[in-house]
């Protein structure tokens, strides 16, 4: 069993603990919401999370950026 410390998350994932505390839902739910959305552009998805779900801009941007990178969608459109 390793006792080495886990390095802190970098990039968009560094927002995940705060997102879970602030909005009371696991990050996996936010990621699934973005993936299920018919919207495809980065800015549209960020605006949707902000307006439909009350998410702050930085948190919404982090969730969308993470999903787009994981799913191979690249940078902002």
PDB file of N, CA, C and O in Angstrom:
ATOM      1  N   UNK A   1       0.850  -1.174   0.000  1.00  0.00           N
ATOM      2  CA  UNK A   1       0.000   0.000   0.000  1.00  0.00           C
ATOM      3  C   UNK A   1       0.894   1.234   0.000  1.00  0.00           C
ATOM      4  O   UNK A   1       1.785   1.367   0.813  1.00  0.00           O
ATOM      5  N   UNK A   2       0.640   2.140  -0.935  1.00  0.00           N
ATOM      6  CA  UNK A   2       1.432   3.354  -1.042  1.00  0.00           C
ATOM      7  C   UNK A   2       0.882   4.427  -0.112  1.00  0.00           C
ATOM      8  O   UNK A   2      -0.324   4.607   0.018  1.00  0.00           O
ATOM      9  N   UNK A   3       1.798   5.133   0.527  1.00  0.00           N
ATOM     10  CA  UNK A   3       1.387   6.242   1.390  1.00  0.00           C
ATOM     11  C   UNK A   3       1.808   7.581   0.798  1.00  0.00           C
ATOM     12  O   UNK A   3       1.768   8.593   1.468  1.00  0.00           O
ATOM     13  N   UNK A   4       2.230   7.550  -0.468  1.00  0.00           N
ATOM     14  CA  UNK A   4       2.642   8.783  -1.136  1.00  0.00           C
ATOM     15  C   UNK A   4       1.442   9.715  -1.271  1.00  0.00           C
ATOM     16  O   UNK A   4       0.332   9.271  -1.554  1.00  0.00           O
ATOM     17  N   UNK A   5       1.648  10.999  -1.042  1.00  0.00           N
ATOM     18  CA  UNK A   5       0.530  11.941  -1.162  1.00  0.00           C
ATOM     19  C   UNK A   5       0.040  12.032  -2.604  1.00  0.00           C
ATOM     20  O   UNK A   5       0.807  11.902  -3.552  1.00  0.00           O
ATOM     21  N   UNK A   6      -1.255  12.225  -2.736  1.00  0.00           N
ATOM     22  CA  UNK A   6      -1.851  12.386  -4.055  1.00  0.00           C
ATOM     23  C   UNK A   6      -1.640  13.832  -4.481  1.00  0.00           C
ATOM     24  O   UNK A   6      -1.972  14.758  -3.720  1.00  0.00           O
ATOM     25  N   UNK A   7      -1.060  14.060  -5.664  1.00  0.00           N
ATOM     26  CA  UNK A   7      -0.838  15.437  -6.087  1.00  0.00           C
ATOM     27  C   UNK A   7      -2.174  16.145  -6.319  1.00  0.00           C
ATOM     28  O   UNK A   7      -3.157  15.516  -6.710  1.00  0.00           O
ATOM     29  N   UNK A   8      -2.215  17.446  -6.067  1.00  0.00           N
ATOM     30  CA  UNK A   8      -3.473  18.175  -6.292  1.00  0.00           C
ATOM     31  C   UNK A   8      -3.854  18.173  -7.766  1.00  0.00           C
ATOM     32  O   UNK A   8      -2.988  18.148  -8.639  1.00  0.00           O
ATOM     33  N   UNK A   9      -5.157  18.178  -8.018  1.00  0.00           N
ATOM     34  CA  UNK A   9      -5.647  18.218  -9.396  1.00  0.00           C
ATOM     35  C   UNK A   9      -5.229  19.525 -10.039  1.00  0.00           C
ATOM     36  O   UNK A   9      -5.118  20.555  -9.371  1.00  0.00           O
ATOM     37  N   UNK A  10      -5.014  19.477 -11.330  1.00  0.00           N
ATOM     38  CA  UNK A  10      -4.639  20.673 -12.082  1.00  0.00           C
ATOM     39  C   UNK A  10      -5.698  20.953 -13.129  1.00  0.00           C
ATOM     40  O   UNK A  10      -6.493  20.087 -13.476  1.00  0.00           O
ATOM     41  N   UNK A  11      -5.693  22.163 -13.643  1.00  0.00           N
ATOM     42  CA  UNK A  11      -6.617  22.534 -14.702  1.00  0.00           C
ATOM     43  C   UNK A  11      -8.053  22.536 -14.219  1.00  0.00           C
ATOM     44  O   UNK A  11      -8.330  22.770 -13.040  1.00  0.00           O
ATOM     45  N   UNK A  12      -8.989  22.252 -15.132  1.00  0.00           N
ATOM     46  CA  UNK A  12     -10.411  22.305 -14.783  1.00  0.00           C
ATOM     47  C   UNK A  12     -10.782  21.410 -13.596  1.00  0.00           C
ATOM     48  O   UNK A  12     -11.637  21.766 -12.795  1.00  0.00           O
ATOM     49  N   UNK A  13     -10.136  20.264 -13.454  1.00  0.00           N
ATOM     50  CA  UNK A  13     -10.474  19.349 -12.362  1.00  0.00           C
ATOM     51  C   UNK A  13     -10.182  19.952 -10.993  1.00  0.00           C
ATOM     52  O   UNK A  13     -10.762  19.521  -9.991  1.00  0.00           O
ATOM     53  N   UNK A  14      -9.326  20.959 -10.929  1.00  0.00           N
ATOM     54  CA  UNK A  14      -9.037  21.582  -9.639  1.00  0.00           C
ATOM     55  C   UNK A  14     -10.267  22.284  -9.069  1.00  0.00           C
ATOM     56  O   UNK A  14     -10.337  22.542  -7.878  1.00  0.00           O
ATOM     57  N   UNK A  15     -11.254  22.573  -9.909  1.00  0.00           N
ATOM     58  CA  UNK A  15     -12.494  23.212  -9.460  1.00  0.00           C
ATOM     59  C   UNK A  15     -13.505  22.201  -8.905  1.00  0.00           C
ATOM     60  O   UNK A  15     -14.486  22.600  -8.285  1.00  0.00           O
ATOM     61  N   UNK A  16     -13.323  20.924  -9.151  1.00  0.00           N
ATOM     62  CA  UNK A  16     -14.348  19.935  -8.833  1.00  0.00           C
ATOM     63  C   UNK A  16     -14.761  19.895  -7.363  1.00  0.00           C
ATOM     64  O   UNK A  16     -15.966  19.845  -7.074  1.00  0.00           O
ATOM     65  N   UNK A  17     -13.832  19.923  -6.399  1.00  0.00           N
ATOM     66  CA  UNK A  17     -14.282  19.915  -4.996  1.00  0.00           C
ATOM     67  C   UNK A  17     -15.171  21.125  -4.663  1.00  0.00           C
ATOM     68  O   UNK A  17     -16.188  20.980  -3.986  1.00  0.00           O
ATOM     69  N   UNK A  18     -14.804  22.273  -5.162  1.00  0.00           N
ATOM     70  CA  UNK A  18     -15.601  23.478  -4.918  1.00  0.00           C
ATOM     71  C   UNK A  18     -16.969  23.385  -5.589  1.00  0.00           C
ATOM     72  O   UNK A  18     -17.985  23.811  -5.026  1.00  0.00           O
ATOM     73  N   UNK A  19     -17.012  22.833  -6.787  1.00  0.00           N
ATOM     74  CA  UNK A  19     -18.283  22.663  -7.506  1.00  0.00           C
ATOM     75  C   UNK A  19     -19.213  21.757  -6.703  1.00  0.00           C
ATOM     76  O   UNK A  19     -20.396  22.073  -6.533  1.00  0.00           O
ATOM     77  N   UNK A  20     -18.684  20.664  -6.188  1.00  0.00           N
ATOM     78  CA  UNK A  20     -19.515  19.744  -5.411  1.00  0.00           C
ATOM     79  C   UNK A  20     -20.019  20.398  -4.122  1.00  0.00           C
ATOM     80  O   UNK A  20     -21.190  20.249  -3.772  1.00  0.00           O
ATOM     81  N   UNK A  21     -19.161  21.144  -3.444  1.00  0.00           N
ATOM     82  CA  UNK A  21     -19.581  21.834  -2.217  1.00  0.00           C
ATOM     83  C   UNK A  21     -20.609  22.912  -2.512  1.00  0.00           C
ATOM     84  O   UNK A  21     -21.610  23.052  -1.809  1.00  0.00           O
ATOM     85  N   UNK A  22     -20.383  23.680  -3.560  1.00  0.00           N
ATOM     86  CA  UNK A  22     -21.231  24.831  -3.865  1.00  0.00           C
ATOM     87  C   UNK A  22     -22.621  24.426  -4.348  1.00  0.00           C
ATOM     88  O   UNK A  22     -23.617  25.026  -3.949  1.00  0.00           O
ATOM     89  N   UNK A  23     -22.693  23.407  -5.198  1.00  0.00           N
ATOM     90  CA  UNK A  23     -23.962  23.067  -5.834  1.00  0.00           C
ATOM     91  C   UNK A  23     -24.607  21.787  -5.307  1.00  0.00           C
ATOM     92  O   UNK A  23     -25.714  21.443  -5.712  1.00  0.00           O
ATOM     93  N   UNK A  24     -23.913  21.076  -4.408  1.00  0.00           N
ATOM     94  CA  UNK A  24     -24.490  19.918  -3.751  1.00  0.00           C
ATOM     95  C   UNK A  24     -24.746  18.711  -4.635  1.00  0.00           C
ATOM     96  O   UNK A  24     -25.564  17.859  -4.288  1.00  0.00           O
ATOM     97  N   UNK A  25     -24.072  18.650  -5.760  1.00  0.00           N
ATOM     98  CA  UNK A  25     -24.215  17.510  -6.673  1.00  0.00           C
ATOM     99  C   UNK A  25     -22.825  17.019  -7.040  1.00  0.00           C
ATOM    100  O   UNK A  25     -21.907  17.811  -7.197  1.00  0.00           O
ATOM    101  N   UNK A  26     -22.681  15.717  -7.231  1.00  0.00           N
ATOM    102  CA  UNK A  26     -21.369  15.205  -7.635  1.00  0.00           C
ATOM    103  C   UNK A  26     -20.981  15.717  -9.027  1.00  0.00           C
ATOM    104  O   UNK A  26     -21.839  15.938  -9.881  1.00  0.00           O
ATOM    105  N   UNK A  27     -19.711  15.882  -9.230  1.00  0.00           N
ATOM    106  CA  UNK A  27     -19.210  16.353 -10.519  1.00  0.00           C
ATOM    107  C   UNK A  27     -19.641  15.419 -11.639  1.00  0.00           C
ATOM    108  O   UNK A  27     -19.934  15.873 -12.746  1.00  0.00           O
ATOM    109  N   UNK A  28     -19.728  14.137 -11.354  1.00  0.00           N
ATOM    110  CA  UNK A  28     -20.144  13.191 -12.403  1.00  0.00           C
ATOM    111  C   UNK A  28     -21.515  13.559 -12.971  1.00  0.00           C
ATOM    112  O   UNK A  28     -21.757  13.362 -14.159  1.00  0.00           O
ATOM    113  N   UNK A  29     -22.395  14.100 -12.137  1.00  0.00           N
ATOM    114  CA  UNK A  29     -23.707  14.532 -12.634  1.00  0.00           C
ATOM    115  C   UNK A  29     -23.573  15.727 -13.569  1.00  0.00           C
ATOM    116  O   UNK A  29     -24.242  15.791 -14.600  1.00  0.00           O
ATOM    117  N   UNK A  30     -22.725  16.682 -13.210  1.00  0.00           N
ATOM    118  CA  UNK A  30     -22.522  17.856 -14.076  1.00  0.00           C
ATOM    119  C   UNK A  30     -21.909  17.441 -15.405  1.00  0.00           C
ATOM    120  O   UNK A  30     -22.298  17.938 -16.464  1.00  0.00           O
ATOM    121  N   UNK A  31     -20.946  16.530 -15.360  1.00  0.00           N
ATOM    122  CA  UNK A  31     -20.301  16.066 -16.591  1.00  0.00           C
ATOM    123  C   UNK A  31     -21.324  15.359 -17.483  1.00  0.00           C
ATOM    124  O   UNK A  31     -21.354  15.579 -18.702  1.00  0.00           O
ATOM    125  N   UNK A  32     -22.175  14.540 -16.875  1.00  0.00           N
ATOM    126  CA  UNK A  32     -23.200  13.826 -17.639  1.00  0.00           C
ATOM    127  C   UNK A  32     -24.212  14.798 -18.244  1.00  0.00           C
ATOM    128  O   UNK A  32     -24.655  14.607 -19.382  1.00  0.00           O
ATOM    129  N   UNK A  33     -24.578  15.853 -17.504  1.00  0.00           N
ATOM    130  CA  UNK A  33     -25.504  16.858 -18.034  1.00  0.00           C
ATOM    131  C   UNK A  33     -24.938  17.516 -19.290  1.00  0.00           C
ATOM    132  O   UNK A  33     -25.644  17.687 -20.284  1.00  0.00           O
ATOM    133  N   UNK A  34     -23.669  17.879 -19.222  1.00  0.00           N
ATOM    134  CA  UNK A  34     -23.039  18.529 -20.380  1.00  0.00           C
ATOM    135  C   UNK A  34     -22.982  17.560 -21.556  1.00  0.00           C
ATOM    136  O   UNK A  34     -23.301  17.928 -22.682  1.00  0.00           O
ATOM    137  N   UNK A  35     -22.615  16.329 -21.281  1.00  0.00           N
ATOM    138  CA  UNK A  35     -22.529  15.340 -22.368  1.00  0.00           C
ATOM    139  C   UNK A  35     -23.887  15.048 -22.986  1.00  0.00           C
ATOM    140  O   UNK A  35     -23.981  14.744 -24.166  1.00  0.00           O
ATOM    141  N   UNK A  36     -24.947  15.126 -22.210  1.00  0.00           N
ATOM    142  CA  UNK A  36     -26.297  14.838 -22.712  1.00  0.00           C
ATOM    143  C   UNK A  36     -26.941  16.038 -23.404  1.00  0.00           C
ATOM    144  O   UNK A  36     -27.950  15.886 -24.092  1.00  0.00           O
ATOM    145  N   UNK A  37     -26.366  17.198 -23.252  1.00  0.00           N
ATOM    146  CA  UNK A  37     -26.943  18.401 -23.842  1.00  0.00           C
ATOM    147  C   UNK A  37     -26.842  18.365 -25.366  1.00  0.00           C
ATOM    148  O   UNK A  37     -25.842  17.908 -25.922  1.00  0.00           O
ATOM    149  N   UNK A  38     -27.861  18.881 -26.049  1.00  0.00           N
ATOM    150  CA  UNK A  38     -27.787  18.964 -27.510  1.00  0.00           C
ATOM    151  C   UNK A  38     -26.859  20.097 -27.972  1.00  0.00           C
ATOM    152  O   UNK A  38     -26.514  20.163 -29.152  1.00  0.00           O
ATOM    153  N   UNK A  39     -26.468  20.962 -27.050  1.00  0.00           N
ATOM    154  CA  UNK A  39     -25.564  22.062 -27.396  1.00  0.00           C
ATOM    155  C   UNK A  39     -24.167  21.500 -27.639  1.00  0.00           C
ATOM    156  O   UNK A  39     -23.774  20.508 -27.017  1.00  0.00           O
ATOM    157  N   UNK A  40     -23.412  22.150 -28.509  1.00  0.00           N
ATOM    158  CA  UNK A  40     -22.084  21.630 -28.835  1.00  0.00           C
ATOM    159  C   UNK A  40     -20.963  22.641 -28.640  1.00  0.00           C
ATOM    160  O   UNK A  40     -19.822  22.244 -28.444  1.00  0.00           O
ATOM    161  N   UNK A  41     -21.274  23.919 -28.696  1.00  0.00           N
ATOM    162  CA  UNK A  41     -20.223  24.933 -28.592  1.00  0.00           C
ATOM    163  C   UNK A  41     -19.918  25.247 -27.131  1.00  0.00           C
ATOM    164  O   UNK A  41     -20.812  25.293 -26.284  1.00  0.00           O
ATOM    165  N   UNK A  42     -18.646  25.488 -26.866  1.00  0.00           N
ATOM    166  CA  UNK A  42     -18.180  25.746 -25.506  1.00  0.00           C
ATOM    167  C   UNK A  42     -18.981  26.877 -24.851  1.00  0.00           C
ATOM    168  O   UNK A  42     -19.527  26.699 -23.756  1.00  0.00           O
ATOM    169  N   UNK A  43     -19.065  28.011 -25.513  1.00  0.00           N
ATOM    170  CA  UNK A  43     -19.758  29.163 -24.946  1.00  0.00           C
ATOM    171  C   UNK A  43     -21.232  28.920 -24.698  1.00  0.00           C
ATOM    172  O   UNK A  43     -21.797  29.388 -23.703  1.00  0.00           O
ATOM    173  N   UNK A  44     -21.866  28.191 -25.592  1.00  0.00           N
ATOM    174  CA  UNK A  44     -23.291  27.861 -25.421  1.00  0.00           C
ATOM    175  C   UNK A  44     -23.497  26.986 -24.183  1.00  0.00           C
ATOM    176  O   UNK A  44     -24.444  27.196 -23.415  1.00  0.00           O
ATOM    177  N   UNK A  45     -22.618  26.025 -24.000  1.00  0.00           N
ATOM    178  CA  UNK A  45     -22.726  25.128 -22.852  1.00  0.00           C
ATOM    179  C   UNK A  45     -22.483  25.880 -21.544  1.00  0.00           C
ATOM    180  O   UNK A  45     -23.186  25.664 -20.552  1.00  0.00           O
ATOM    181  N   UNK A  46     -21.497  26.768 -21.530  1.00  0.00           N
ATOM    182  CA  UNK A  46     -21.223  27.563 -20.336  1.00  0.00           C
ATOM    183  C   UNK A  46     -22.434  28.427 -20.001  1.00  0.00           C
ATOM    184  O   UNK A  46     -22.896  28.460 -18.853  1.00  0.00           O
ATOM    185  N   UNK A  47     -22.980  29.106 -20.993  1.00  0.00           N
ATOM    186  CA  UNK A  47     -24.161  29.956 -20.777  1.00  0.00           C
ATOM    187  C   UNK A  47     -25.333  29.125 -20.266  1.00  0.00           C
ATOM    188  O   UNK A  47     -26.053  29.545 -19.356  1.00  0.00           O
ATOM    189  N   UNK A  48     -25.528  27.946 -20.815  1.00  0.00           N
ATOM    190  CA  UNK A  48     -26.612  27.066 -20.400  1.00  0.00           C
ATOM    191  C   UNK A  48     -26.452  26.650 -18.934  1.00  0.00           C
ATOM    192  O   UNK A  48     -27.425  26.687 -18.162  1.00  0.00           O
ATOM    193  N   UNK A  49     -25.250  26.262 -18.532  1.00  0.00           N
ATOM    194  CA  UNK A  49     -25.035  25.885 -17.132  1.00  0.00           C
ATOM    195  C   UNK A  49     -25.298  27.073 -16.203  1.00  0.00           C
ATOM    196  O   UNK A  49     -25.854  26.903 -15.117  1.00  0.00           O
ATOM    197  N   UNK A  50     -24.921  28.251 -16.648  1.00  0.00           N
ATOM    198  CA  UNK A  50     -25.131  29.450 -15.830  1.00  0.00           C
ATOM    199  C   UNK A  50     -26.608  29.812 -15.715  1.00  0.00           C
ATOM    200  O   UNK A  50     -27.097  30.105 -14.619  1.00  0.00           O
ATOM    201  N   UNK A  51     -27.314  29.798 -16.825  1.00  0.00           N
ATOM    202  CA  UNK A  51     -28.703  30.257 -16.818  1.00  0.00           C
ATOM    203  C   UNK A  51     -29.686  29.181 -16.358  1.00  0.00           C
ATOM    204  O   UNK A  51     -30.591  29.464 -15.581  1.00  0.00           O
ATOM    205  N   UNK A  52     -29.515  27.964 -16.807  1.00  0.00           N
ATOM    206  CA  UNK A  52     -30.462  26.903 -16.474  1.00  0.00           C
ATOM    207  C   UNK A  52     -30.177  26.235 -15.134  1.00  0.00           C
ATOM    208  O   UNK A  52     -31.080  25.675 -14.519  1.00  0.00           O
ATOM    209  N   UNK A  53     -28.919  26.309 -14.680  1.00  0.00           N
ATOM    210  CA  UNK A  53     -28.543  25.581 -13.465  1.00  0.00           C
ATOM    211  C   UNK A  53     -27.917  26.467 -12.395  1.00  0.00           C
ATOM    212  O   UNK A  53     -27.501  25.955 -11.353  1.00  0.00           O
ATOM    213  N   UNK A  54     -27.814  27.772 -12.637  1.00  0.00           N
ATOM    214  CA  UNK A  54     -27.310  28.701 -11.630  1.00  0.00           C
ATOM    215  C   UNK A  54     -25.845  28.552 -11.293  1.00  0.00           C
ATOM    216  O   UNK A  54     -25.395  28.973 -10.232  1.00  0.00           O
ATOM    217  N   UNK A  55     -25.078  27.984 -12.187  1.00  0.00           N
ATOM    218  CA  UNK A  55     -23.658  27.773 -11.943  1.00  0.00           C
ATOM    219  C   UNK A  55     -22.893  29.057 -12.245  1.00  0.00           C
ATOM    220  O   UNK A  55     -23.228  29.778 -13.184  1.00  0.00           O
ATOM    221  N   UNK A  56     -21.874  29.346 -11.466  1.00  0.00           N
ATOM    222  CA  UNK A  56     -21.019  30.491 -11.722  1.00  0.00           C
ATOM    223  C   UNK A  56     -20.188  30.279 -12.979  1.00  0.00           C
ATOM    224  O   UNK A  56     -19.967  29.140 -13.421  1.00  0.00           O
ATOM    225  N   UNK A  57     -19.695  31.375 -13.545  1.00  0.00           N
ATOM    226  CA  UNK A  57     -18.970  31.295 -14.812  1.00  0.00           C
ATOM    227  C   UNK A  57     -17.732  30.394 -14.729  1.00  0.00           C
ATOM    228  O   UNK A  57     -17.521  29.546 -15.595  1.00  0.00           O
ATOM    229  N   UNK A  58     -16.908  30.578 -13.719  1.00  0.00           N
ATOM    230  CA  UNK A  58     -15.681  29.784 -13.609  1.00  0.00           C
ATOM    231  C   UNK A  58     -15.954  28.305 -13.464  1.00  0.00           C
ATOM    232  O   UNK A  58     -15.283  27.470 -14.078  1.00  0.00           O
ATOM    233  N   UNK A  59     -16.954  27.975 -12.658  1.00  0.00           N
ATOM    234  CA  UNK A  59     -17.310  26.572 -12.480  1.00  0.00           C
ATOM    235  C   UNK A  59     -17.883  25.985 -13.770  1.00  0.00           C
ATOM    236  O   UNK A  59     -17.521  24.876 -14.168  1.00  0.00           O
ATOM    237  N   UNK A  60     -18.764  26.714 -14.422  1.00  0.00           N
ATOM    238  CA  UNK A  60     -19.348  26.242 -15.680  1.00  0.00           C
ATOM    239  C   UNK A  60     -18.255  26.052 -16.730  1.00  0.00           C
ATOM    240  O   UNK A  60     -18.234  25.041 -17.448  1.00  0.00           O
ATOM    241  N   UNK A  61     -17.364  26.995 -16.823  1.00  0.00           N
ATOM    242  CA  UNK A  61     -16.270  26.912 -17.789  1.00  0.00           C
ATOM    243  C   UNK A  61     -15.386  25.696 -17.510  1.00  0.00           C
ATOM    244  O   UNK A  61     -14.983  24.991 -18.437  1.00  0.00           O
ATOM    245  N   UNK A  62     -15.106  25.426 -16.243  1.00  0.00           N
ATOM    246  CA  UNK A  62     -14.268  24.281 -15.879  1.00  0.00           C
ATOM    247  C   UNK A  62     -14.934  22.962 -16.268  1.00  0.00           C
ATOM    248  O   UNK A  62     -14.284  22.072 -16.819  1.00  0.00           O
ATOM    249  N   UNK A  63     -16.231  22.834 -16.006  1.00  0.00           N
ATOM    250  CA  UNK A  63     -16.948  21.599 -16.342  1.00  0.00           C
ATOM    251  C   UNK A  63     -16.944  21.385 -17.854  1.00  0.00           C
ATOM    252  O   UNK A  63     -16.631  20.290 -18.338  1.00  0.00           O
ATOM    253  N   UNK A  64     -17.267  22.423 -18.600  1.00  0.00           N
ATOM    254  CA  UNK A  64     -17.315  22.299 -20.060  1.00  0.00           C
ATOM    255  C   UNK A  64     -15.925  22.010 -20.622  1.00  0.00           C
ATOM    256  O   UNK A  64     -15.770  21.127 -21.477  1.00  0.00           O
ATOM    257  N   UNK A  65     -14.912  22.715 -20.151  1.00  0.00           N
ATOM    258  CA  UNK A  65     -13.552  22.492 -20.644  1.00  0.00           C
ATOM    259  C   UNK A  65     -13.105  21.057 -20.368  1.00  0.00           C
ATOM    260  O   UNK A  65     -12.485  20.414 -21.229  1.00  0.00           O
ATOM    261  N   UNK A  66     -13.426  20.548 -19.182  1.00  0.00           N
ATOM    262  CA  UNK A  66     -13.053  19.179 -18.838  1.00  0.00           C
ATOM    263  C   UNK A  66     -13.720  18.175 -19.775  1.00  0.00           C
ATOM    264  O   UNK A  66     -13.072  17.272 -20.312  1.00  0.00           O
ATOM    265  N   UNK A  67     -15.020  18.335 -19.980  1.00  0.00           N
ATOM    266  CA  UNK A  67     -15.758  17.411 -20.853  1.00  0.00           C
ATOM    267  C   UNK A  67     -15.210  17.476 -22.269  1.00  0.00           C
ATOM    268  O   UNK A  67     -14.973  16.442 -22.901  1.00  0.00           O
ATOM    269  N   UNK A  68     -15.005  18.673 -22.781  1.00  0.00           N
ATOM    270  CA  UNK A  68     -14.519  18.811 -24.157  1.00  0.00           C
ATOM    271  C   UNK A  68     -13.142  18.183 -24.321  1.00  0.00           C
ATOM    272  O   UNK A  68     -12.871  17.528 -25.323  1.00  0.00           O
ATOM    273  N   UNK A  69     -12.281  18.349 -23.324  1.00  0.00           N
ATOM    274  CA  UNK A  69     -10.950  17.748 -23.418  1.00  0.00           C
ATOM    275  C   UNK A  69     -11.044  16.212 -23.335  1.00  0.00           C
ATOM    276  O   UNK A  69     -10.439  15.512 -24.132  1.00  0.00           O
ATOM    277  N   UNK A  70     -11.827  15.723 -22.384  1.00  0.00           N
ATOM    278  CA  UNK A  70     -11.997  14.274 -22.225  1.00  0.00           C
ATOM    279  C   UNK A  70     -12.598  13.631 -23.460  1.00  0.00           C
ATOM    280  O   UNK A  70     -12.253  12.523 -23.829  1.00  0.00           O
ATOM    281  N   UNK A  71     -13.534  14.337 -24.079  1.00  0.00           N
ATOM    282  CA  UNK A  71     -14.252  13.785 -25.242  1.00  0.00           C
ATOM    283  C   UNK A  71     -13.579  14.138 -26.561  1.00  0.00           C
ATOM    284  O   UNK A  71     -14.113  13.834 -27.633  1.00  0.00           O
ATOM    285  N   UNK A  72     -12.428  14.803 -26.498  1.00  0.00           N
ATOM    286  CA  UNK A  72     -11.680  15.116 -27.694  1.00  0.00           C
ATOM    287  C   UNK A  72     -12.256  16.222 -28.546  1.00  0.00           C
ATOM    288  O   UNK A  72     -12.013  16.286 -29.740  1.00  0.00           O
ATOM    289  N   UNK A  73     -13.028  17.133 -27.928  1.00  0.00           N
ATOM    290  CA  UNK A  73     -13.647  18.221 -28.694  1.00  0.00           C
ATOM    291  C   UNK A  73     -12.717  19.417 -28.848  1.00  0.00           C
ATOM    292  O   UNK A  73     -13.054  20.366 -29.539  1.00  0.00           O
ATOM    293  N   UNK A  74     -11.587  19.396 -28.180  1.00  0.00           N
ATOM    294  CA  UNK A  74     -10.630  20.480 -28.345  1.00  0.00           C
ATOM    295  C   UNK A  74     -10.975  21.729 -27.559  1.00  0.00           C
ATOM    296  O   UNK A  74     -11.685  21.676 -26.571  1.00  0.00           O
ATOM    297  N   UNK A  75     -10.478  22.847 -28.038  1.00  0.00           N
ATOM    298  CA  UNK A  75     -10.634  24.127 -27.365  1.00  0.00           C
ATOM    299  C   UNK A  75     -11.988  24.749 -27.547  1.00  0.00           C
ATOM    300  O   UNK A  75     -12.905  24.170 -28.109  1.00  0.00           O
ATOM    301  N   UNK A  76     -12.092  25.978 -27.085  1.00  0.00           N
ATOM    302  CA  UNK A  76     -13.359  26.723 -27.143  1.00  0.00           C
ATOM    303  C   UNK A  76     -13.762  26.971 -28.571  1.00  0.00           C
ATOM    304  O   UNK A  76     -12.933  27.226 -29.446  1.00  0.00           O
ATOM    305  N   UNK A  77     -15.045  26.897 -28.806  1.00  0.00           N
ATOM    306  CA  UNK A  77     -15.569  27.160 -30.152  1.00  0.00           C
ATOM    307  C   UNK A  77     -16.362  28.429 -30.151  1.00  0.00           C
ATOM    308  O   UNK A  77     -16.905  28.835 -29.174  1.00  0.00           O
TER     309      UNK A  77
END
